[in-house]
Short mmCIF file of C-alpha atoms and ligand atoms in Angstrom, two decimals:
data_model
loop_
_atom_site.label_atom_id
_atom_site.label_comp_id
_atom_site.label_asym_id
_atom_site.label_seq_id
_atom_site.Cartn_x
_atom_site.Cartn_y
_atom_site.Cartn_z
CA MET H 1 0.00 0.00 0.00
CA LEU H 2 2.61 2.45 1.16
CA LYS H 3 4.93 1.14 -1.53
CA ASP H 4 2.31 1.85 -4.20
CA TYR H 5 1.86 5.33 -2.84
CA PHE H 6 5.50 6.18 -3.24
CA LYS H 7 5.63 4.40 -6.58
CA THR H 8 2.93 6.67 -8.04
CA ILE H 9 4.69 9.74 -6.72
CA PHE H 10 7.90 8.55 -8.33
CA GLN H 11 6.10 7.81 -11.62
CA ALA H 12 4.49 11.23 -11.60
CA ILE H 13 7.83 12.94 -11.19
CA GLN H 14 9.30 10.71 -13.86
CA SER H 15 6.61 11.57 -16.42
CA LEU H 16 7.00 15.21 -15.50
CA PHE H 17 10.62 14.98 -16.53
CA THR H 18 9.72 13.21 -19.77
CA GLY H 19 7.59 16.18 -20.68
CA MET H 20 10.19 18.68 -19.52
CA LYS H 21 12.79 16.96 -21.67
CA LEU H 22 10.73 17.66 -24.78
CA THR H 23 10.11 21.24 -23.74
CA GLY H 24 13.81 21.63 -23.08
CA TYR H 25 14.61 20.27 -26.53
CA TYR H 26 12.53 22.94 -28.24
CA PHE H 27 13.87 25.57 -25.87
CA THR H 28 17.40 24.91 -27.05
CA HIS H 29 16.70 24.26 -30.74
CA LEU H 30 15.88 27.69 -32.06
CA LYS H 31 15.62 26.42 -35.64
CA GLU H 32 12.36 24.72 -34.75
CA ILE H 33 10.64 27.98 -33.86
CA GLN H 34 7.54 28.43 -35.96
CA THR H 35 6.00 31.63 -34.66
CA GLU H 36 6.00 34.85 -36.64
CA GLU H 37 6.65 38.23 -35.13
CA TYR H 38 3.54 39.98 -36.32
CA PRO H 39 3.16 42.99 -36.62
CA ASP H 40 6.91 43.56 -36.87
CA ASN H 41 7.08 41.40 -39.99
CA ARG H 42 4.50 43.39 -41.93
CA ALA H 43 6.99 44.16 -44.70
CA THR H 44 7.65 40.50 -45.46
CA LEU H 45 4.33 38.97 -44.50
CA LYS H 46 2.63 37.50 -47.54
CA MET H 47 -0.84 36.01 -47.49
CA ALA H 48 -1.81 33.06 -49.65
CA GLU H 49 -2.70 34.20 -53.15
CA ARG H 50 -6.29 32.98 -52.83
CA PHE H 51 -6.74 34.43 -49.34
CA ARG H 52 -10.09 36.14 -48.99
CA GLY H 53 -9.78 39.45 -47.17
CA GLU H 54 -12.25 41.76 -48.89
CA VAL H 55 -14.02 42.13 -52.20
CA ILE H 56 -12.20 44.50 -54.53
CA MET H 57 -12.83 45.75 -58.04
CA PRO H 58 -9.61 45.99 -60.06
CA HIS H 59 -9.26 49.05 -62.31
CA ASN H 60 -6.75 49.42 -65.12
CA GLU H 61 -4.46 52.42 -65.63
CA ASP H 62 -7.15 54.30 -67.59
CA ASN H 63 -9.50 54.06 -64.60
CA GLU H 64 -11.66 51.43 -66.24
CA HIS H 65 -13.35 48.45 -64.60
CA ARG H 66 -15.18 45.43 -65.99
CA CYS H 67 -18.46 45.69 -64.09
CA THR H 68 -21.50 45.86 -66.35
CA GLY H 69 -24.03 46.23 -63.56
CA CYS H 70 -25.76 42.91 -64.24
CA GLN H 71 -26.37 42.42 -60.49
CA ALA H 72 -25.55 38.70 -60.57
CA CYS H 73 -23.29 39.21 -57.56
CA GLU H 74 -26.00 41.04 -55.65
CA ILE H 75 -28.37 38.11 -56.15
CA ALA H 76 -25.69 35.55 -55.29
CA CYS H 77 -24.76 37.19 -52.00
CA PRO H 78 -26.44 35.52 -49.03
CA ASN H 79 -26.17 38.54 -46.73
CA GLY H 80 -27.22 41.49 -48.84
CA THR H 81 -23.68 42.81 -48.68
CA ILE H 82 -23.64 44.19 -52.21
CA LYS H 83 -25.90 46.91 -53.51
CA ILE H 84 -25.59 48.04 -57.10
CA ILE H 85 -27.04 51.32 -58.21
CA THR H 86 -27.31 51.69 -61.97
CA LYS H 87 -27.96 54.65 -64.21
CA GLN H 88 -28.75 55.20 -67.88
CA GLU H 89 -25.89 56.64 -69.83
CA VAL H 90 -26.01 58.12 -73.31
CA LEU H 91 -23.12 56.71 -75.32
CA ALA H 92 -21.23 58.49 -78.11
CA ASP H 93 -23.44 56.98 -80.82
CA GLY H 94 -26.57 58.29 -79.10
CA LYS H 95 -27.67 54.88 -77.72
CA LYS H 96 -28.77 54.59 -74.12
CA LYS H 97 -27.02 51.93 -72.04
CA LYS H 98 -27.21 50.72 -68.43
CA ARG H 99 -24.04 51.52 -66.49
CA ILE H 100 -23.18 51.30 -62.81
CA ASP H 101 -23.43 54.41 -60.75
CA SER H 102 -22.02 52.91 -57.60
CA PHE H 103 -21.08 49.46 -56.41
CA ILE H 104 -21.73 49.58 -52.67
CA TYR H 105 -20.01 46.97 -50.59
CA HIS H 106 -20.76 46.63 -46.88
CA HIS H 107 -17.62 45.09 -45.58
CA ASP H 108 -19.13 44.69 -42.12
CA LEU H 109 -21.79 42.31 -43.46
CA CYS H 110 -19.53 40.28 -45.69
CA THR H 111 -18.76 36.70 -44.68
CA LEU H 112 -16.07 36.38 -47.36
CA CYS H 113 -17.76 33.35 -48.85
CA ASN H 114 -16.60 33.94 -52.42
CA LEU H 115 -20.06 33.33 -53.91
CA CYS H 116 -20.21 36.75 -55.58
CA ILE H 117 -16.83 36.27 -57.25
CA VAL H 118 -17.93 32.92 -58.66
CA ALA H 119 -21.23 34.39 -59.85
CA CYS H 120 -19.77 37.36 -61.75
CA PRO H 121 -19.91 36.64 -65.48
CA SER H 122 -17.34 39.27 -66.46
CA ASP H 123 -14.63 38.83 -63.81
CA ALA H 124 -15.17 42.33 -62.53
CA ILE H 125 -14.55 41.65 -58.86
CA LYS H 126 -12.04 39.55 -56.97
CA MET H 127 -10.78 38.95 -53.46
CA GLY H 128 -8.12 41.19 -51.99
CA GLN H 129 -5.47 39.86 -49.64
CA THR H 130 -5.62 42.62 -47.03
CA PHE H 131 -6.68 41.67 -43.53
CA GLU H 132 -6.21 44.58 -41.14
CA HIS H 133 -9.71 45.94 -41.38
CA SER H 134 -10.58 47.10 -37.90
CA VAL H 135 -11.81 50.67 -37.65
CA TYR H 136 -13.46 52.71 -34.92
CA ASP H 137 -16.50 53.68 -36.95
CA LYS H 138 -18.68 51.10 -38.64
CA LYS H 139 -19.57 53.57 -41.38
CA LEU H 140 -16.02 53.37 -42.71
CA LEU H 141 -16.66 49.77 -43.70
CA LYS H 142 -19.25 50.80 -46.25
CA LYS H 143 -17.19 51.09 -49.37
CA ILE H 144 -17.86 52.13 -52.94
CA LEU H 145 -15.76 49.88 -55.09
CA ASN H 146 -15.88 51.67 -58.44
CA LYS H 147 -13.47 54.58 -58.35
CA PRO H 148 -14.80 58.10 -58.98
CA GLY H 149 -14.98 58.87 -62.68
CA SER H 150 -14.28 55.29 -63.68
CA LYS H 151 -15.76 53.82 -66.85
CA LEU H 152 -16.59 50.40 -68.23
CA MET H 153 -13.71 48.80 -70.06
CA GLU H 154 -13.99 48.61 -73.85
CA GLY H 155 -15.29 45.31 -75.12
CA VAL H 156 -16.91 44.12 -71.88
CA GLU H 157 -20.61 43.57 -72.27
CA MET E 1 -27.35 33.75 -1.39
CA ASN E 2 -26.32 34.22 -4.98
CA LEU E 3 -26.90 37.29 -7.11
CA LEU E 4 -30.40 36.18 -8.05
CA GLY E 5 -31.36 35.97 -4.40
CA GLU E 6 -31.65 32.17 -4.42
CA ASP E 7 -30.13 30.12 -1.66
CA ILE E 8 -26.92 28.50 -2.85
CA VAL E 9 -27.74 25.43 -0.77
CA ASN E 10 -31.23 24.22 -1.61
CA GLU E 11 -33.74 22.58 0.72
CA ASN E 12 -32.23 19.11 0.19
CA GLY E 13 -28.84 20.32 1.28
CA GLU E 14 -27.52 20.30 -2.29
CA PHE E 15 -25.02 22.88 -3.32
CA VAL E 16 -25.96 24.45 -6.67
CA ILE E 17 -23.36 26.18 -8.79
CA ASN E 18 -23.16 27.46 -12.33
CA MET E 19 -20.30 26.69 -14.67
CA GLY E 20 -20.13 28.97 -17.64
CA PRO E 21 -21.39 30.46 -19.89
CA GLN E 22 -17.98 32.07 -19.90
CA HIS E 23 -15.92 29.40 -18.25
CA PRO E 24 -12.63 28.82 -20.09
CA SER E 25 -12.99 25.05 -20.17
CA THR E 26 -16.49 24.97 -21.59
CA HIS E 27 -14.91 25.98 -24.92
CA GLY E 28 -17.63 28.42 -25.77
CA VAL E 29 -20.80 29.67 -24.25
CA LEU E 30 -22.15 26.54 -22.61
CA HIS E 31 -23.83 27.06 -19.30
CA LEU E 32 -23.92 24.12 -16.91
CA LYS E 33 -25.93 24.12 -13.73
CA ILE E 34 -24.40 21.64 -11.34
CA TRP E 35 -25.95 20.12 -8.20
CA LEU E 36 -23.31 18.97 -5.75
CA GLN E 37 -23.13 17.00 -2.55
CA GLY E 38 -19.84 18.10 -1.16
CA GLU E 39 -17.54 17.60 -4.12
CA THR E 40 -19.60 14.89 -5.76
CA ILE E 41 -21.79 15.72 -8.72
CA LEU E 42 -25.43 14.75 -8.33
CA ARG E 43 -26.63 16.01 -11.68
CA VAL E 44 -25.71 18.43 -14.43
CA GLN E 45 -28.15 20.46 -16.44
CA PRO E 46 -26.92 22.18 -19.60
CA HIS E 47 -28.55 25.48 -20.52
CA LEU E 48 -28.39 26.15 -24.23
CA GLY E 49 -29.09 28.93 -26.62
CA TYR E 50 -26.43 31.51 -25.89
CA ILE E 51 -25.09 31.29 -29.44
CA HIS E 52 -28.25 30.42 -31.32
CA ARG E 53 -28.17 32.08 -34.73
CA SER E 54 -31.11 30.34 -36.32
CA ILE E 55 -29.07 28.78 -39.08
CA GLU E 56 -31.85 26.37 -40.01
CA LYS E 57 -34.41 29.11 -40.43
CA MET E 58 -31.93 31.29 -42.26
CA SER E 59 -31.23 28.48 -44.71
CA GLU E 60 -34.89 28.37 -45.63
CA SER E 61 -34.75 31.85 -47.08
CA LEU E 62 -31.58 31.27 -49.09
CA SER E 63 -31.11 29.52 -52.39
CA TYR E 64 -29.60 26.04 -52.63
CA ARG E 65 -26.27 27.51 -53.67
CA ASN E 66 -26.19 30.02 -50.86
CA PHE E 67 -27.32 28.17 -47.77
CA ILE E 68 -24.23 25.97 -47.61
CA PHE E 69 -21.93 28.71 -46.37
CA ALA E 70 -23.83 29.07 -43.11
CA THR E 71 -23.09 25.50 -42.06
CA SER E 72 -19.41 26.36 -41.73
CA ARG E 73 -20.48 28.23 -38.64
CA MET E 74 -22.07 25.26 -36.92
CA ASP E 75 -19.21 22.94 -36.12
CA TYR E 76 -16.54 25.33 -37.26
CA LEU E 77 -13.74 22.81 -36.79
CA SER E 78 -15.39 20.48 -39.30
CA ALA E 79 -16.51 23.21 -41.68
CA HIS E 80 -15.55 21.29 -44.81
CA ILE E 81 -17.46 18.23 -43.70
CA ASN E 82 -20.60 20.23 -42.88
CA ASN E 83 -20.45 21.89 -46.29
CA LEU E 84 -19.98 18.48 -47.86
CA ALA E 85 -23.09 17.13 -46.15
CA CYS E 86 -25.23 19.95 -47.53
CA ALA E 87 -23.73 19.69 -50.99
CA LEU E 88 -24.35 15.93 -51.04
CA CYS E 89 -27.94 16.40 -49.93
CA VAL E 90 -28.62 18.94 -52.67
CA GLU E 91 -26.93 16.70 -55.25
CA GLN E 92 -29.12 13.84 -54.12
CA GLY E 93 -32.15 15.91 -55.05
CA LEU E 94 -30.70 17.22 -58.29
CA GLU E 95 -29.47 13.74 -59.25
CA VAL E 96 -26.19 15.04 -60.61
CA GLU E 97 -23.10 12.89 -60.86
CA VAL E 98 -20.07 14.51 -59.22
CA PRO E 99 -16.84 14.21 -61.27
CA GLU E 100 -14.24 11.80 -59.91
CA ARG E 101 -11.67 14.54 -59.36
CA ALA E 102 -14.08 16.56 -57.25
CA LYS E 103 -14.93 13.49 -55.19
CA VAL E 104 -11.30 12.83 -54.36
CA ILE E 105 -10.65 16.49 -53.55
CA ARG E 106 -13.65 16.46 -51.23
CA LEU E 107 -12.36 13.41 -49.40
CA LEU E 108 -8.89 14.89 -49.05
CA MET E 109 -10.28 18.10 -47.63
CA ALA E 110 -12.62 16.25 -45.28
CA GLU E 111 -9.81 14.15 -43.86
CA LEU E 112 -7.47 17.13 -43.53
CA THR E 113 -10.24 18.84 -41.60
CA ARG E 114 -10.69 15.84 -39.35
CA LEU E 115 -6.97 15.74 -38.69
CA SER E 116 -6.77 19.42 -37.81
CA SER E 117 -9.87 19.20 -35.66
CA HIS E 118 -8.50 16.29 -33.66
CA GLN E 119 -5.25 18.14 -33.22
CA LEU E 120 -6.98 21.16 -31.77
CA TRP E 121 -8.92 18.83 -29.50
CA TRP E 122 -5.71 17.21 -28.33
CA GLY E 123 -4.18 20.55 -27.49
CA SER E 124 -7.20 21.85 -25.65
CA THR E 125 -7.64 18.60 -23.73
CA GLY E 126 -4.12 18.98 -22.44
CA LEU E 127 -4.85 22.56 -21.54
CA ASP E 128 -8.02 21.66 -19.67
CA LEU E 129 -6.21 19.03 -17.67
CA GLY E 130 -3.43 21.37 -16.68
CA ALA E 131 -0.78 20.81 -19.35
CA VAL E 132 0.00 23.89 -21.39
CA THR E 133 2.73 22.55 -23.67
CA PRO E 134 0.51 20.22 -25.76
CA PHE E 135 -1.49 23.21 -26.90
CA PHE E 136 1.51 24.71 -28.67
CA HIS E 137 2.58 21.42 -30.16
CA ALA E 138 -0.89 20.75 -31.48
CA PHE E 139 -1.15 24.18 -33.01
CA ARG E 140 2.14 23.74 -34.83
CA GLU E 141 0.86 20.80 -36.87
CA ARG E 142 -2.61 22.27 -37.21
CA GLU E 143 -1.11 25.44 -38.63
CA GLY E 144 0.57 23.43 -41.37
CA ILE E 145 -2.71 21.79 -42.31
CA LEU E 146 -4.60 25.06 -42.26
CA GLU E 147 -2.00 26.61 -44.52
CA VAL E 148 -2.55 23.87 -47.06
CA ILE E 149 -6.30 24.38 -46.84
CA GLU E 150 -5.96 28.14 -47.05
CA GLU E 151 -3.84 27.98 -50.16
CA THR E 152 -6.47 26.04 -52.03
CA CYS E 153 -9.71 27.37 -50.54
CA GLY E 154 -8.76 30.90 -49.57
CA ALA E 155 -9.91 30.61 -45.98
CA ARG E 156 -8.72 28.77 -42.92
CA LEU E 157 -11.83 28.04 -40.94
CA THR E 158 -15.03 28.88 -42.79
CA GLN E 159 -13.97 27.68 -46.18
CA ASN E 160 -17.23 27.38 -48.12
CA TYR E 161 -15.39 25.26 -50.66
CA MET E 162 -18.03 22.67 -51.51
CA VAL E 163 -20.66 23.68 -54.04
CA PRO E 164 -23.52 21.55 -55.37
CA GLY E 165 -21.93 19.47 -58.10
CA GLY E 166 -18.31 19.64 -57.02
CA VAL E 167 -15.83 22.02 -55.47
CA MET E 168 -15.44 25.75 -55.98
CA MET E 169 -11.85 26.02 -57.17
CA ASP E 170 -9.22 23.64 -58.43
CA LEU E 171 -6.41 22.50 -56.17
CA HIS E 172 -3.45 24.81 -55.75
CA PRO E 173 -0.41 23.54 -57.72
CA ASP E 174 1.51 23.15 -54.44
CA PHE E 175 -1.22 21.16 -52.75
CA GLN E 176 0.23 17.67 -53.21
CA ARG E 177 3.77 18.60 -52.22
CA LYS E 178 2.74 20.53 -49.13
CA THR E 179 0.23 17.92 -48.02
CA LYS E 180 2.87 15.21 -48.19
CA ALA E 181 5.25 17.37 -46.18
CA ILE E 182 2.69 18.02 -43.47
CA LEU E 183 1.68 14.35 -43.32
CA LYS E 184 5.31 13.41 -42.79
CA GLN E 185 5.53 15.95 -40.00
CA VAL E 186 2.33 14.73 -38.35
CA LYS E 187 3.51 11.12 -38.42
CA GLU E 188 6.80 12.09 -36.82
CA LYS E 189 5.28 14.28 -34.16
CA ILE E 190 2.49 11.95 -33.07
CA SER E 191 5.06 10.04 -31.03
CA GLU E 192 5.82 13.33 -29.30
CA TYR E 193 2.12 13.70 -28.52
CA HIS E 194 2.14 10.33 -26.83
CA GLU E 195 5.32 11.13 -24.97
CA LEU E 196 3.96 14.41 -23.70
CA LEU E 197 0.45 13.48 -22.71
CA SER E 198 -0.65 9.88 -23.26
CA GLY E 199 2.14 8.44 -21.16
CA ASN E 200 1.87 11.02 -18.41
CA ILE E 201 0.79 9.34 -15.21
CA ILE E 202 -1.09 12.38 -13.93
CA PHE E 203 -3.06 12.59 -17.15
CA GLN E 204 -3.82 8.88 -17.04
CA GLN E 205 -5.08 9.00 -13.51
CA ARG E 206 -7.33 11.93 -14.27
CA THR E 207 -8.91 10.20 -17.25
CA GLN E 208 -8.93 6.46 -16.60
CA GLY E 209 -12.23 5.29 -15.18
CA VAL E 210 -13.65 8.81 -15.27
CA GLY E 211 -16.90 9.60 -17.07
CA TYR E 212 -17.81 6.01 -17.91
CA ILE E 213 -20.73 5.35 -20.22
CA SER E 214 -21.87 1.87 -21.21
CA PRO E 215 -22.52 0.96 -24.86
CA GLU E 216 -26.26 0.57 -24.14
CA ASP E 217 -26.47 4.02 -22.61
CA ALA E 218 -24.41 5.53 -25.40
CA VAL E 219 -26.88 4.14 -27.93
CA SER E 220 -29.94 5.25 -26.02
CA PHE E 221 -28.59 8.78 -25.64
CA GLY E 222 -27.98 8.86 -29.39
CA MET E 223 -24.26 9.39 -29.05
CA THR E 224 -22.19 9.10 -32.19
CA GLY E 225 -18.64 9.65 -33.30
CA PRO E 226 -15.51 9.00 -31.28
CA CYS E 227 -17.45 9.30 -27.99
CA ALA E 228 -19.69 6.35 -28.88
CA ARG E 229 -16.88 4.37 -30.45
CA ALA E 230 -14.95 4.64 -27.19
CA SER E 231 -17.76 2.62 -25.61
CA GLY E 232 -17.51 0.01 -28.34
CA VAL E 233 -20.49 1.14 -30.41
CA SER E 234 -19.70 0.73 -34.08
CA CYS E 235 -21.23 3.80 -35.70
CA ASP E 236 -18.82 5.21 -38.26
CA VAL E 237 -20.98 6.59 -41.07
CA ARG E 238 -18.00 6.36 -43.40
CA LYS E 239 -18.04 2.57 -42.96
CA TRP E 240 -21.75 1.87 -42.62
CA TYR E 241 -23.17 4.25 -45.20
CA PRO E 242 -20.21 5.24 -47.38
CA TYR E 243 -20.60 8.50 -49.25
CA SER E 244 -18.54 10.48 -51.72
CA GLY E 245 -16.06 7.69 -52.38
CA TYR E 246 -15.30 6.39 -48.88
CA GLU E 247 -16.20 2.92 -50.18
CA GLY E 248 -12.99 2.97 -52.22
CA VAL E 249 -10.46 3.68 -49.44
CA GLN E 250 -9.01 1.37 -46.84
CA PHE E 251 -9.30 2.41 -43.22
CA ASP E 252 -10.23 0.90 -39.87
CA GLU E 253 -13.05 1.99 -37.68
CA ILE E 254 -11.41 2.59 -34.31
CA LEU E 255 -13.24 0.94 -31.45
CA GLU E 256 -12.33 0.95 -27.78
CA THR E 257 -14.18 -0.76 -24.97
CA GLY E 258 -13.22 1.37 -21.99
CA GLY E 259 -16.05 3.89 -22.31
CA ASP E 260 -14.17 6.35 -20.11
CA CYS E 261 -12.28 9.55 -20.84
CA TYR E 262 -9.07 7.69 -21.58
CA ALA E 263 -10.82 5.50 -24.17
CA ARG E 264 -12.23 8.56 -25.90
CA TYR E 265 -8.75 10.01 -25.92
CA GLN E 266 -7.31 6.86 -27.47
CA VAL E 267 -9.98 6.69 -30.16
CA ARG E 268 -9.17 10.16 -31.42
CA MET E 269 -5.43 9.60 -31.28
CA LYS E 270 -5.81 6.50 -33.43
CA GLU E 271 -8.27 8.20 -35.77
CA MET E 272 -5.62 10.76 -36.59
CA MET E 273 -3.44 7.98 -37.96
CA GLN E 274 -6.37 6.60 -39.96
CA SER E 275 -6.95 10.02 -41.51
CA VAL E 276 -3.27 10.21 -42.39
CA SER E 277 -3.52 6.82 -44.07
CA ILE E 278 -6.65 7.80 -46.04
CA ILE E 279 -4.95 10.95 -47.33
CA GLU E 280 -1.85 8.97 -48.25
CA GLN E 281 -3.89 6.55 -50.31
CA LEU E 282 -5.50 9.34 -52.29
CA ILE E 283 -2.85 12.01 -52.59
CA ASP E 284 -0.88 10.40 -55.43
CA SER E 285 -3.87 9.32 -57.46
CA ILE E 286 -6.01 12.42 -57.82
CA PRO E 287 -7.73 11.84 -61.17
CA GLU E 288 -7.61 14.55 -63.82
CA GLY E 289 -10.79 16.11 -65.12
CA GLU E 290 -13.58 18.43 -64.22
CA ILE E 291 -14.01 19.80 -60.70
CA GLN E 292 -17.69 20.64 -61.07
CA ALA E 293 -20.62 18.95 -62.70
CA LYS E 294 -22.72 21.10 -65.00
CA THR E 295 -25.64 22.51 -63.03
CA LYS E 296 -28.31 25.04 -63.84
CA ASN E 297 -27.91 28.62 -62.75
CA VAL E 298 -30.89 28.49 -60.42
CA LEU E 299 -31.08 25.19 -58.61
CA LYS E 300 -34.48 23.72 -57.91
CA LEU E 301 -34.97 20.49 -56.05
CA PRO E 302 -37.97 18.34 -56.95
CA LYS E 303 -40.79 18.08 -54.45
CA GLY E 304 -39.85 15.68 -51.69
CA GLU E 305 -37.59 14.97 -48.77
CA PHE E 306 -33.87 14.42 -48.86
CA TYR E 307 -31.58 13.21 -46.13
CA GLN E 308 -27.84 12.83 -46.08
CA LYS E 309 -25.61 11.89 -43.19
CA VAL E 310 -21.86 12.22 -42.91
CA GLU E 311 -19.26 11.58 -40.26
CA THR E 312 -17.80 14.82 -38.96
CA ALA E 313 -14.92 14.91 -36.52
CA ARG E 314 -17.47 14.69 -33.70
CA GLY E 315 -20.02 12.24 -34.98
CA GLU E 316 -22.93 11.91 -37.28
CA LEU E 317 -24.24 15.04 -38.94
CA GLY E 318 -27.54 14.68 -40.74
CA VAL E 319 -28.95 17.19 -43.20
CA TYR E 320 -32.65 16.93 -43.88
CA ILE E 321 -34.19 19.06 -46.61
CA VAL E 322 -37.87 19.24 -47.43
CA SER E 323 -38.48 20.76 -50.82
CA ASP E 324 -41.68 22.08 -52.29
CA GLY E 325 -40.11 22.53 -55.69
CA ALA E 326 -39.09 26.16 -55.16
CA ALA E 327 -35.63 27.68 -55.44
CA SER E 328 -35.07 27.60 -51.69
CA PRO E 329 -35.73 24.79 -49.21
CA TYR E 330 -39.12 24.57 -47.53
CA ARG E 331 -37.59 23.20 -44.36
CA VAL E 332 -34.03 22.44 -43.30
CA LYS E 333 -33.09 20.45 -40.24
CA TYR E 334 -29.62 19.58 -39.06
CA ARG E 335 -29.04 16.66 -36.78
CA SER E 336 -25.89 17.80 -35.07
CA PRO E 337 -23.62 15.34 -33.30
CA ASN E 338 -22.75 17.57 -30.36
CA PHE E 339 -26.33 18.09 -29.28
CA SER E 340 -26.93 14.38 -28.79
CA ASN E 341 -23.54 13.84 -27.22
CA LEU E 342 -24.18 16.61 -24.73
CA SER E 343 -27.38 14.92 -23.56
CA ALA E 344 -25.29 12.10 -22.11
CA MET E 345 -23.20 14.43 -20.00
CA SER E 346 -25.39 14.39 -16.92
CA HIS E 347 -25.35 10.61 -16.94
CA MET E 348 -21.58 10.47 -17.34
CA ALA E 349 -20.88 13.01 -14.66
CA LYS E 350 -23.14 11.54 -12.00
CA GLY E 351 -21.04 10.53 -9.01
CA ALA E 352 -17.87 12.04 -10.38
CA LYS E 353 -15.94 14.77 -8.61
CA ILE E 354 -16.37 18.32 -9.82
CA GLY E 355 -12.81 18.41 -11.12
CA ASP E 356 -13.56 15.42 -13.33
CA LEU E 357 -16.30 17.32 -15.11
CA VAL E 358 -13.64 19.28 -16.94
CA ALA E 359 -12.00 16.04 -18.06
CA ILE E 360 -15.34 14.69 -19.24
CA MET E 361 -16.13 17.82 -21.16
CA ALA E 362 -12.67 17.96 -22.70
CA THR E 363 -12.81 14.41 -24.00
CA MET E 364 -16.35 14.81 -25.31
CA ASP E 365 -14.97 17.52 -27.58
CA LEU E 366 -18.07 19.67 -27.60
CA ILE E 367 -18.42 22.54 -30.05
CA ILE E 368 -21.07 24.84 -28.66
CA PRO E 369 -22.16 26.65 -31.86
CA ASP E 370 -23.01 23.22 -33.25
CA ILE E 371 -25.29 22.54 -30.29
CA ASP E 372 -27.15 25.84 -30.54
CA ARG E 373 -26.91 26.35 -34.31
S1 LIG M 401 -18.01 37.31 -50.33
FE1 LIG M 401 -20.01 36.43 -49.89
S2 LIG M 401 -20.87 37.74 -48.31
FE2 LIG M 401 -19.16 38.86 -49.21
S3 LIG M 401 -20.08 40.12 -50.81
FE3 LIG M 401 -19.42 38.22 -51.78
S4 LIG M 401 -21.21 36.88 -51.72
FE4 LIG M 401 -21.59 38.55 -50.27
S1 LIG M 402 -19.50 42.77 -60.32
FE1 LIG M 402 -19.88 41.27 -61.91
S2 LIG M 402 -21.78 40.25 -61.26
FE2 LIG M 402 -21.62 42.13 -60.06
S3 LIG M 402 -22.80 43.64 -61.26
FE3 LIG M 402 -20.66 43.84 -61.89
S4 LIG M 402 -20.49 42.49 -63.65
FE4 LIG M 402 -22.39 41.92 -62.64
#
């Protein structure tokens, strides 16, 4: 009885040392360190290329985007995150065409599910790799993705 | 007197305390009311609903393409597998044939998810029982797996990668190489896991013989997953009702007979190795081809009822869809594994010491958002 008692105490100390040995190993082998020193490594930190941080609308150097205003993304979004306001525009040849006025994106509602990107028939939107989105005012998360004065790219219908 | 003005000791001389909803070892917002006699637990009553988001009701207003994303938020550690269950259920109604490549990708992702989920469980179990080191070791391997998943799916936890008819994107070119590397690492480090925790005498004494549940009780409480298999109940959906290509891979259903916390621990440790072996069988033979079957733009299920069950990291998840022929489900019901497993807790904890309750909860691996949905 008493022997068992001391035996368990001895075993407990023994298994404590087994664990400590492993901890000690990692303590002395600095090559095995896996942690990153965020935010000090901001300059070198690279997210995966498919990482979903926010919905963005790429523009080319002439301030043109590919969004036709078809609203497929708005319908595909499960949260009502996207709101597209369209307007009628008179083109050079006198024809009237539907164009986007503003592409409103509520970042605070977005679950980053990628369904809008998949739904877009003209590849107008994609996912951006940014991730530091916290702000003090919720209103700042309501974004208009088409830049001021931007136009539809030639040849996108 | 407590804050509500009730006597802490009730008329039968029982001491009533509350654990949670913000207790660190309830892993979420689970609230347990515990009746004690001295240090011995008389009964435990879980109070639910703190994180109810009405996912089932929400699904009924969304289209068949859209409702899948919400299931990532039920059992968030098995997000891929939840998504898979919904996708399979919708496919069952649409009667589409999923391409072989998509099937294999789905299996790979499901098993990677299971592996990472069990690793997180292992770390947090150690933490709950007073060992901090396992947590860091577990997160090291889990991080590797999540990186592989992130590279292909774009997200680490709520991936939303399964779509009706296949998967959303093709595999990343680095997927095979990185997966093999992480599998090698996991296989090497599992021995470290055993060295750190499984062999530790303090851990063993805190788990062996604690929280026993007999196979009969496990069945009558509707327990599934590793918790039931630790009592010797054979209930692996992957074996009994194979789905999505599980019929083609070799793996063992892990059964233990102990029925206590230590048995549940052992089941999960061995399941990790089975997941590794499943991934190894598939990783070199991913067939070429399409990743999505052709489906209509607006999905409509025929009138009727559809049910699909899958094995998540915690047990059997059932998705039940009633369709009235419209573009969104008429009724959706999820049978979540954690809810049924939780119901057995009071039975398991009866007669145990209050400190053992933490061990019981840790080895049951409860995910609270899955209970409340
Ligand atoms: S990522 Fe999902 S939630 Fe966000 S805008 Fe697109 S569809 Fe909506
Ligand atoms: S982003 Fe794409 S889907 Fe959305 S309105 Fe523009 S073109 Fe249509």
